[in-house]
mmCIF file with all atom_site columns, C-alpha atoms in Angstrom:
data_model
loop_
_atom_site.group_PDB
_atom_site.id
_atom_site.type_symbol
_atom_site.label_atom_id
_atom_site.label_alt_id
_atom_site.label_comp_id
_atom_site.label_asym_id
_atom_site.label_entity_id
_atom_site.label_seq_id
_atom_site.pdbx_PDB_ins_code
_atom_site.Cartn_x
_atom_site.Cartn_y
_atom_site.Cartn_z
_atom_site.occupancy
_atom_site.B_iso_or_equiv
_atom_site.pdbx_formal_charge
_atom_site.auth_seq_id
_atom_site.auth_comp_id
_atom_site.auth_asym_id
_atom_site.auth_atom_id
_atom_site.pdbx_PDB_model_num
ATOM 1   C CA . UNK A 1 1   ? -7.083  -88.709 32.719 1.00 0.00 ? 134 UNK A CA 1
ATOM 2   C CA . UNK A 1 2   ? -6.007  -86.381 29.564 1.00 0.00 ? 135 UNK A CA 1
ATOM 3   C CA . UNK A 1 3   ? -6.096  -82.991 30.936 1.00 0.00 ? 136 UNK A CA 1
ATOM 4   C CA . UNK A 1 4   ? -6.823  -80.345 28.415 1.00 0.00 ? 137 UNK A CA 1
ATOM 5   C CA . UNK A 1 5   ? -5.869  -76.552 28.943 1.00 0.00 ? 138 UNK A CA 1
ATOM 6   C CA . UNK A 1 6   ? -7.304  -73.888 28.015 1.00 0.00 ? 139 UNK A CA 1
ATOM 7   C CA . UNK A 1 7   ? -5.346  -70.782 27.293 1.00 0.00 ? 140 UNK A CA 1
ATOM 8   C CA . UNK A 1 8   ? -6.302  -67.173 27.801 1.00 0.00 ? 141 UNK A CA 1
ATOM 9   C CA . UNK A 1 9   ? -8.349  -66.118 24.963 1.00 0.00 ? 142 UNK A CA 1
ATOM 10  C CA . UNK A 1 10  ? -8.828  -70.116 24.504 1.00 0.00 ? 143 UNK A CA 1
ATOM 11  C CA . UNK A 1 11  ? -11.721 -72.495 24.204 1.00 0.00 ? 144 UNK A CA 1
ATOM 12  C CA . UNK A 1 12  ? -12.206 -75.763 24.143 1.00 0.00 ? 145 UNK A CA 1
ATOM 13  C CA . UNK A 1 13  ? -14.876 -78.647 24.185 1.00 0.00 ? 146 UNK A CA 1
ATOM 14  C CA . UNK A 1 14  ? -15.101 -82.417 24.807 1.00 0.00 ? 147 UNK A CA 1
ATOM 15  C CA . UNK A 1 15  ? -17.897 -85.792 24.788 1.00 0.00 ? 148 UNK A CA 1
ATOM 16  C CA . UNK A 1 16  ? -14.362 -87.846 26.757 1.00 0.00 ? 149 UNK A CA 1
ATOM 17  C CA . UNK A 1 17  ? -15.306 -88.546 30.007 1.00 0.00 ? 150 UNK A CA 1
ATOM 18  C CA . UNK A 1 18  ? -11.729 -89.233 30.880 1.00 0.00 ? 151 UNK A CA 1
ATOM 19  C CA . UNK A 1 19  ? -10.932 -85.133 29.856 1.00 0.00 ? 152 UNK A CA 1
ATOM 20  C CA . UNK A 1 20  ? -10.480 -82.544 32.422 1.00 0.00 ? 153 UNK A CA 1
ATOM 21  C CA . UNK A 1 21  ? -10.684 -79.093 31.347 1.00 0.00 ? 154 UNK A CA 1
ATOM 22  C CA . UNK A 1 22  ? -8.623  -76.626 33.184 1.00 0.00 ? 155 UNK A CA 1
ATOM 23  C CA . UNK A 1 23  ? -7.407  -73.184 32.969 1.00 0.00 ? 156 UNK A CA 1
ATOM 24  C CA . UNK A 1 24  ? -5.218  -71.172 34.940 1.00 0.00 ? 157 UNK A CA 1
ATOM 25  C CA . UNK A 1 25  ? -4.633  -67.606 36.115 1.00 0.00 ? 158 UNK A CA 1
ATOM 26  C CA . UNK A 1 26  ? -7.864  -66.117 35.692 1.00 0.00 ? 159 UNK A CA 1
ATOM 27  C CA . UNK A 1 27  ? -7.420  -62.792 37.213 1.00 0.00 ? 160 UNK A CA 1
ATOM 28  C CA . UNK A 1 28  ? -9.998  -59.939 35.461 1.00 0.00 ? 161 UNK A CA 1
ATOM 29  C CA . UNK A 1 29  ? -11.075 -62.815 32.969 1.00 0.00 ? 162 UNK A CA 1
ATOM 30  C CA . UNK A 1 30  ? -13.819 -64.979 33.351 1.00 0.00 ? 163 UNK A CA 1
ATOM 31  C CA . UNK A 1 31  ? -14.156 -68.669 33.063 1.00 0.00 ? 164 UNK A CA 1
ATOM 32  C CA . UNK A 1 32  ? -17.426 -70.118 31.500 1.00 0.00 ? 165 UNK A CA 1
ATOM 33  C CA . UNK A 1 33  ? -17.599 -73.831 32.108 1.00 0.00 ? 166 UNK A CA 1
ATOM 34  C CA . UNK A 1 34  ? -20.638 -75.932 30.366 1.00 0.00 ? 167 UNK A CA 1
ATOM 35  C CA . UNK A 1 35  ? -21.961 -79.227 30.984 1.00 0.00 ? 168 UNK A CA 1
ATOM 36  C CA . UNK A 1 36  ? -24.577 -81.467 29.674 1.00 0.00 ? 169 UNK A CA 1
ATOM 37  C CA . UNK A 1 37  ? -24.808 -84.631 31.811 1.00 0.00 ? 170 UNK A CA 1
ATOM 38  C CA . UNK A 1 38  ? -27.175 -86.466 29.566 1.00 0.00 ? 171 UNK A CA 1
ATOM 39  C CA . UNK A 1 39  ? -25.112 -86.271 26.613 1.00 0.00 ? 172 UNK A CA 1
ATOM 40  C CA . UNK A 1 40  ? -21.897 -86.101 28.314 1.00 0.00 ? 173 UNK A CA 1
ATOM 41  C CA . UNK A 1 41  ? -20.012 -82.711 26.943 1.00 0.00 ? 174 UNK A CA 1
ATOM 42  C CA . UNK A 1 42  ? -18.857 -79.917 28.128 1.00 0.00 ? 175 UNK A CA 1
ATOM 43  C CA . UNK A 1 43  ? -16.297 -77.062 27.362 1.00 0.00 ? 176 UNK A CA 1
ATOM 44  C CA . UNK A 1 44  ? -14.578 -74.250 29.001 1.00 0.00 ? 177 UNK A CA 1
ATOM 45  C CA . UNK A 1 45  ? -14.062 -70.393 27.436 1.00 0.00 ? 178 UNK A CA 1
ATOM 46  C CA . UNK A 1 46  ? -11.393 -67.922 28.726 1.00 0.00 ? 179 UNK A CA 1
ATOM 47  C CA . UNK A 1 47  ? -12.474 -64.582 27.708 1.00 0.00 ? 180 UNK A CA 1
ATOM 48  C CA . UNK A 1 48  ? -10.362 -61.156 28.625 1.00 0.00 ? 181 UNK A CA 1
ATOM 49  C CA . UNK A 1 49  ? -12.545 -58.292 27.337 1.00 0.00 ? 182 UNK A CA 1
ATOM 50  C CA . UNK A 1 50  ? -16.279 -58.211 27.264 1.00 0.00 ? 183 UNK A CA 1
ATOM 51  C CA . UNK A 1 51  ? -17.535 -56.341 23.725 1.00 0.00 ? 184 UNK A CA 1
ATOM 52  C CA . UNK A 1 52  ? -15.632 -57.495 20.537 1.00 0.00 ? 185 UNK A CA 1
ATOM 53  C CA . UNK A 1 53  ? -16.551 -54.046 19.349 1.00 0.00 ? 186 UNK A CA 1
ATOM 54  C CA . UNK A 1 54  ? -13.233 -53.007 21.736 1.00 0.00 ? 187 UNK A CA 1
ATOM 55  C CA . UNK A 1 55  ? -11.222 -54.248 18.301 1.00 0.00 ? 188 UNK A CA 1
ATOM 56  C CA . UNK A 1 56  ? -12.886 -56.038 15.547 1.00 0.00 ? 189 UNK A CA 1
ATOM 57  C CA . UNK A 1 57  ? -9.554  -57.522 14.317 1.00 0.00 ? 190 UNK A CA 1
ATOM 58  C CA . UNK A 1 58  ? -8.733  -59.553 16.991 1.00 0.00 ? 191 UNK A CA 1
ATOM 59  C CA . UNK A 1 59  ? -12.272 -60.675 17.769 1.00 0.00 ? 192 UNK A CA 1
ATOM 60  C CA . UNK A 1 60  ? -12.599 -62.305 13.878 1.00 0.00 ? 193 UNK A CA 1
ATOM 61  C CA . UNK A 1 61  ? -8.990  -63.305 14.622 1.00 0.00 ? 194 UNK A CA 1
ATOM 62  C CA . UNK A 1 62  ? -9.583  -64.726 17.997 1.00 0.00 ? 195 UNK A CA 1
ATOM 63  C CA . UNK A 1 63  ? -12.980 -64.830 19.083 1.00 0.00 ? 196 UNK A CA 1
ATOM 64  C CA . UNK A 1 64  ? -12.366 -66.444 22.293 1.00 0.00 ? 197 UNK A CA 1
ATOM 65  C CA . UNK A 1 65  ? -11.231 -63.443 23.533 1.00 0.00 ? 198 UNK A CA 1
ATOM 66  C CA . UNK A 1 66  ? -14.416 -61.923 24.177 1.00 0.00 ? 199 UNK A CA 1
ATOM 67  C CA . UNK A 1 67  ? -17.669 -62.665 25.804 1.00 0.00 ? 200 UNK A CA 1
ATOM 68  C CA . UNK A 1 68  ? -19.736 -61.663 23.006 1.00 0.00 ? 201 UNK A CA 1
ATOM 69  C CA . UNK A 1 69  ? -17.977 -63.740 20.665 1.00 0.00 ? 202 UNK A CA 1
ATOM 70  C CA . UNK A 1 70  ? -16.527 -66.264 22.765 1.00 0.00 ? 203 UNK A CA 1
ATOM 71  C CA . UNK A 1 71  ? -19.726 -67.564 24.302 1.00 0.00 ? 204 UNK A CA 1
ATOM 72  C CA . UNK A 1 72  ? -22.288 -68.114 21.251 1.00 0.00 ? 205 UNK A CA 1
ATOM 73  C CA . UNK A 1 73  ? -19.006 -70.224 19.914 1.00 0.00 ? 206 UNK A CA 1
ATOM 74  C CA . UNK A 1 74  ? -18.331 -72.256 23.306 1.00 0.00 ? 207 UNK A CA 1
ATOM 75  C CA . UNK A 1 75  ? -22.399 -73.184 23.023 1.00 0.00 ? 208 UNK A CA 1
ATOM 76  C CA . UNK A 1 76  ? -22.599 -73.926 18.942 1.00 0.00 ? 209 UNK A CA 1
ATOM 77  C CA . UNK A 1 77  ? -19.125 -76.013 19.712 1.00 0.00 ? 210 UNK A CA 1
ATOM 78  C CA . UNK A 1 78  ? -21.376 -78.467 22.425 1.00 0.00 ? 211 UNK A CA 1
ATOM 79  C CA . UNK A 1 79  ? -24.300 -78.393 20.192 1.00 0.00 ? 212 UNK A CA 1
ATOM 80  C CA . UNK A 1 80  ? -21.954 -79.876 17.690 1.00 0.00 ? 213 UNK A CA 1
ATOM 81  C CA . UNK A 1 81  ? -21.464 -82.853 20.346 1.00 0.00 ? 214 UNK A CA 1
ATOM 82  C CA . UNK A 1 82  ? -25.048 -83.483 21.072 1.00 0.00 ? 215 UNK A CA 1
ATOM 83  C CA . UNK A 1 83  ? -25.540 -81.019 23.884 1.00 0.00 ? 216 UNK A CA 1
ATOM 84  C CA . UNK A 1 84  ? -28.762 -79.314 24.503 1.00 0.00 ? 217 UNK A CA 1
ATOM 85  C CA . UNK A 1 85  ? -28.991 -75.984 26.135 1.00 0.00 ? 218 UNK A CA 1
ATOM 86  C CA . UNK A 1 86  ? -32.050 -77.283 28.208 1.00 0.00 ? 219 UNK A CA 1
ATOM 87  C CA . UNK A 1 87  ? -30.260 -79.295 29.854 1.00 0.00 ? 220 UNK A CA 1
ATOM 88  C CA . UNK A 1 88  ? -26.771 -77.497 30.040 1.00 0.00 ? 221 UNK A CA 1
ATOM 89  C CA . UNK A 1 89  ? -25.394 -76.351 33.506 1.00 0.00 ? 222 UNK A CA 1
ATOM 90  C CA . UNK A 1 90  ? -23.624 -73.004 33.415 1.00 0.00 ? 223 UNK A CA 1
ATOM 91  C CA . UNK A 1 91  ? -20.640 -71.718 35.733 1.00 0.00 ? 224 UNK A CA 1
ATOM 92  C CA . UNK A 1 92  ? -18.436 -68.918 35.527 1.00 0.00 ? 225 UNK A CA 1
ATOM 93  C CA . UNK A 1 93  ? -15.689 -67.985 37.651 1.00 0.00 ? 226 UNK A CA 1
ATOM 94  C CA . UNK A 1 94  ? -13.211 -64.486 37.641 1.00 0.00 ? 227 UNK A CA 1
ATOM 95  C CA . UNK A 1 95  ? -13.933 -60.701 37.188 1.00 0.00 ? 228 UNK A CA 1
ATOM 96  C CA . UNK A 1 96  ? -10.728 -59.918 40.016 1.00 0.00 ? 229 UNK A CA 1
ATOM 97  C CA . UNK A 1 97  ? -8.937  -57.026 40.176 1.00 0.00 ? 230 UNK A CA 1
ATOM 98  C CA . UNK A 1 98  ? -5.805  -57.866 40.217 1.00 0.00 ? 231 UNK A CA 1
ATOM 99  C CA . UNK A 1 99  ? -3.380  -55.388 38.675 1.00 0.00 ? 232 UNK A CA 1
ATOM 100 C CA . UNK A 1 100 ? -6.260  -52.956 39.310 1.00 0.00 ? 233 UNK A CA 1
ATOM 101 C CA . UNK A 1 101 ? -6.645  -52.816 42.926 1.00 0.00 ? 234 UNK A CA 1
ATOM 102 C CA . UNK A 1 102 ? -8.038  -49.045 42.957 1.00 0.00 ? 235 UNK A CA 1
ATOM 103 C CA . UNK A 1 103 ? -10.342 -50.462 40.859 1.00 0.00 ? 236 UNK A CA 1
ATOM 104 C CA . UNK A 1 104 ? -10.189 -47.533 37.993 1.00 0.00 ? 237 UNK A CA 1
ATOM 105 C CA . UNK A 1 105 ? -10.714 -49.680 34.825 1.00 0.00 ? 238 UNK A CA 1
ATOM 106 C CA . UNK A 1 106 ? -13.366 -51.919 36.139 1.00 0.00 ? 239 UNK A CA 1
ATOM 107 C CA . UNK A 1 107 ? -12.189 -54.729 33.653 1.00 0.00 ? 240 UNK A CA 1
ATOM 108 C CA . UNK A 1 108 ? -13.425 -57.637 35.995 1.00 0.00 ? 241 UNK A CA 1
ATOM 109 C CA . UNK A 1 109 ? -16.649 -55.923 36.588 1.00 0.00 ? 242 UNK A CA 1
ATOM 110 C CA . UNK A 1 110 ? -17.418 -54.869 32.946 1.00 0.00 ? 243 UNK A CA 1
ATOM 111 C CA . UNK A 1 111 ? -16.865 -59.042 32.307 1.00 0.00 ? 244 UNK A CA 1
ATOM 112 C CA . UNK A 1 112 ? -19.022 -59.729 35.202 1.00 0.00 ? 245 UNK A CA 1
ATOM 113 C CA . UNK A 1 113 ? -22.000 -57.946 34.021 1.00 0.00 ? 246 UNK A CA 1
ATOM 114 C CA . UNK A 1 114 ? -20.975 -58.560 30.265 1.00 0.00 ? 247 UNK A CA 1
ATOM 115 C CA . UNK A 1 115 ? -20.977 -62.632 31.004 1.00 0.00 ? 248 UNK A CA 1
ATOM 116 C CA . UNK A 1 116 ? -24.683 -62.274 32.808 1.00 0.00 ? 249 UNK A CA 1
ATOM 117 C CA . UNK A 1 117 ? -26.479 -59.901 30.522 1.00 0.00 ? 250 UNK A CA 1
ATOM 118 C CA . UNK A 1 118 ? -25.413 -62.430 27.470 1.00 0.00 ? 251 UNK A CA 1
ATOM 119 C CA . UNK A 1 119 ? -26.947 -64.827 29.703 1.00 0.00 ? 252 UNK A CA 1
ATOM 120 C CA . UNK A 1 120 ? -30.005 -63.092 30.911 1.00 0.00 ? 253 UNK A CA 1
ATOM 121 C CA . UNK A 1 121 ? -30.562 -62.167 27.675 1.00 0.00 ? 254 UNK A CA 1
ATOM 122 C CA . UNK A 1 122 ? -30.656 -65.777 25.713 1.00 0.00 ? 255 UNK A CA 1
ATOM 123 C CA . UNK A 1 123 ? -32.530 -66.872 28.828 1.00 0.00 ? 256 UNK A CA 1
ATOM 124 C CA . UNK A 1 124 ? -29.562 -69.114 30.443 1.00 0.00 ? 257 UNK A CA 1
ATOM 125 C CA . UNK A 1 125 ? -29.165 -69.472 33.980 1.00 0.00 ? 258 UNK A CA 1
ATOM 126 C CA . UNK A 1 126 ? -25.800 -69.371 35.737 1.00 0.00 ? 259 UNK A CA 1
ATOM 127 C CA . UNK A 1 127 ? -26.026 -72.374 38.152 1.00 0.00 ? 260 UNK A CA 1
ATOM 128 C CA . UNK A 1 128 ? -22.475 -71.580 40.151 1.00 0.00 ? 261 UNK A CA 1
ATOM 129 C CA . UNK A 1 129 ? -20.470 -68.707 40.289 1.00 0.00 ? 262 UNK A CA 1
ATOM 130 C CA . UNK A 1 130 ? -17.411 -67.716 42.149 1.00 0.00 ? 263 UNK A CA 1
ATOM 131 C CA . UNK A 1 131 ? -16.560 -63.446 40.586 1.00 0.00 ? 264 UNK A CA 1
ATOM 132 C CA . UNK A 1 132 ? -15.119 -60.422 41.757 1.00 0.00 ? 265 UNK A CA 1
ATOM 133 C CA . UNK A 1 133 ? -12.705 -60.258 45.048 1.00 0.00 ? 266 UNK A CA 1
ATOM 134 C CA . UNK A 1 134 ? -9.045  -59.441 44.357 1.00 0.00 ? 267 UNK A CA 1
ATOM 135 C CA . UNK A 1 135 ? -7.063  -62.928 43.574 1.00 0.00 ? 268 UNK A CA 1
ATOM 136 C CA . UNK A 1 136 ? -6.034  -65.514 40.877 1.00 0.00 ? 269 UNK A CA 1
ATOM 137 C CA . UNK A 1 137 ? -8.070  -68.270 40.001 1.00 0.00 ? 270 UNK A CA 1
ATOM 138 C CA . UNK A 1 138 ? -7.552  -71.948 38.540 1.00 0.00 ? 271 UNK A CA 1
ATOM 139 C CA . UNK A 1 139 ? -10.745 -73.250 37.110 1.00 0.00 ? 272 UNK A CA 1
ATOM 140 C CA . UNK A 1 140 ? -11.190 -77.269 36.448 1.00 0.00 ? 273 UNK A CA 1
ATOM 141 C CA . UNK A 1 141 ? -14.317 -79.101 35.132 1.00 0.00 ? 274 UNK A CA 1
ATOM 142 C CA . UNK A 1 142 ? -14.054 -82.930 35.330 1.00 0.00 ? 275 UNK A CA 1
ATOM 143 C CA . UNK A 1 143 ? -15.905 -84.446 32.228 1.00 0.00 ? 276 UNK A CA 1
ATOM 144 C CA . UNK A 1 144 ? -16.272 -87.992 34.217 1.00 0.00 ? 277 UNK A CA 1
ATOM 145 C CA . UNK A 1 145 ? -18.405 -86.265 37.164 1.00 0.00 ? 278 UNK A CA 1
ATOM 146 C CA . UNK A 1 146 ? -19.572 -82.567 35.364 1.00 0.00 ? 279 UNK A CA 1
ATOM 147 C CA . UNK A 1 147 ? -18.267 -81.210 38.540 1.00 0.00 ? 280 UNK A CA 1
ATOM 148 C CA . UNK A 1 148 ? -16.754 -77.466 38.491 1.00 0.00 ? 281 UNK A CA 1
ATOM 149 C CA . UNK A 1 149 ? -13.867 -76.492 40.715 1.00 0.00 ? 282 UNK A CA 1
ATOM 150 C CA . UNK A 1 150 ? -12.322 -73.696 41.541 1.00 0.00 ? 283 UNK A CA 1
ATOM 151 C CA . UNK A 1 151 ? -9.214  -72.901 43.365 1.00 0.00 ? 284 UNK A CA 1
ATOM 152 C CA . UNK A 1 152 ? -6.394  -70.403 44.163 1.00 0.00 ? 285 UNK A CA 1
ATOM 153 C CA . UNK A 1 153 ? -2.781  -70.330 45.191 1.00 0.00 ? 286 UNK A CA 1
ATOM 154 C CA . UNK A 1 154 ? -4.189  -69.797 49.025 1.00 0.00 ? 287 UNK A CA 1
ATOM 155 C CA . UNK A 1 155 ? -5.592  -72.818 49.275 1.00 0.00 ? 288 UNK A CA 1
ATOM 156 C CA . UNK A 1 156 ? -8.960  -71.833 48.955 1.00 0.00 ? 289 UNK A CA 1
ATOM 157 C CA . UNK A 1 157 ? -10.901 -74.419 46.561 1.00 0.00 ? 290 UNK A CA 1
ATOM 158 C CA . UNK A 1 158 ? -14.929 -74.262 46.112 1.00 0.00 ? 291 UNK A CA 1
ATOM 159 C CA . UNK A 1 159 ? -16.852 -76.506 43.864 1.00 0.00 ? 292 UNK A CA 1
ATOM 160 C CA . UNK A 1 160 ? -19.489 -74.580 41.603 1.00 0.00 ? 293 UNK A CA 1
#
């Protein structure tokens, strides 16, 4: 099994069904995992921020960094494979607040709603989701099964 990470501010996509896709330390960032069993691809964003708009240099430099930019990228990259958004399965997994317990910035919420009004709004449903709370996650999707998993240093692990 080639495991491929994905970095913060990363993306990345795949047709191998001997891939795994996994990224770690999603605290306020969100994961967005994608799968299309029939043609067998999927792909995995990390975003930080949710509006581009935040700094336009970075988001032409990096547009994985944002859920704006990031997602319409992590889609057009499976279309590229032979994925169809019909039939596409959506997860998403982050939005803690981590460094932020007070909660005054609100990054992991802004992402949150950010990741599901993109959504709502190109009429794409979110299948699993594990957001908010206050902890680290690690986020895997196995290209050989389409399943989602996600886990943290507690020992907690959930399948999307």
């Amino acid at each position: 099994m080639a495991q491929l990470v994905v970095g913060v501010a990363d993306l990345k996509v795949t047709n191998k069904r001997e891939d795994l896709l996994v990224t770690y330390a999603l605290g306020s960032c969100i994961a967005v995992a994608v799968y299309d069993p029939q043609a067998g691809v999927g792909g995995l964003l990390h975003f930080m921020l949710a509006e581009s708009s935040l700094d336009l240099q970075k988001a032409q430099a990096r547009p994985a960094m944002f859920a704006d930019t990031g997602i319409p990228i992590l889609f057009k990259s499976c279309y590229s494979l032979g994925a169809d958004k019909k039939r596409m399965t959506v997860k998403i997994a982050g939005g803690a607040a981590i460094l932020d317990r007070e909660n005054r910035f609100r990054i992991g919420h802004k992402n949150i709603a950010a990741v599901r009004k993109i959504f709502w709004k190109n009429k794409v449903f979110i299948d699993g989701e594990d957001t908010g709370g206050d902890f680290n996650r690690t986020v895997r999707l196995d290209m050989a099964t389409g399943v989602t998993s996600v886990s943290n240093a507690g020992g907690y692990t959930k399948v999307l």
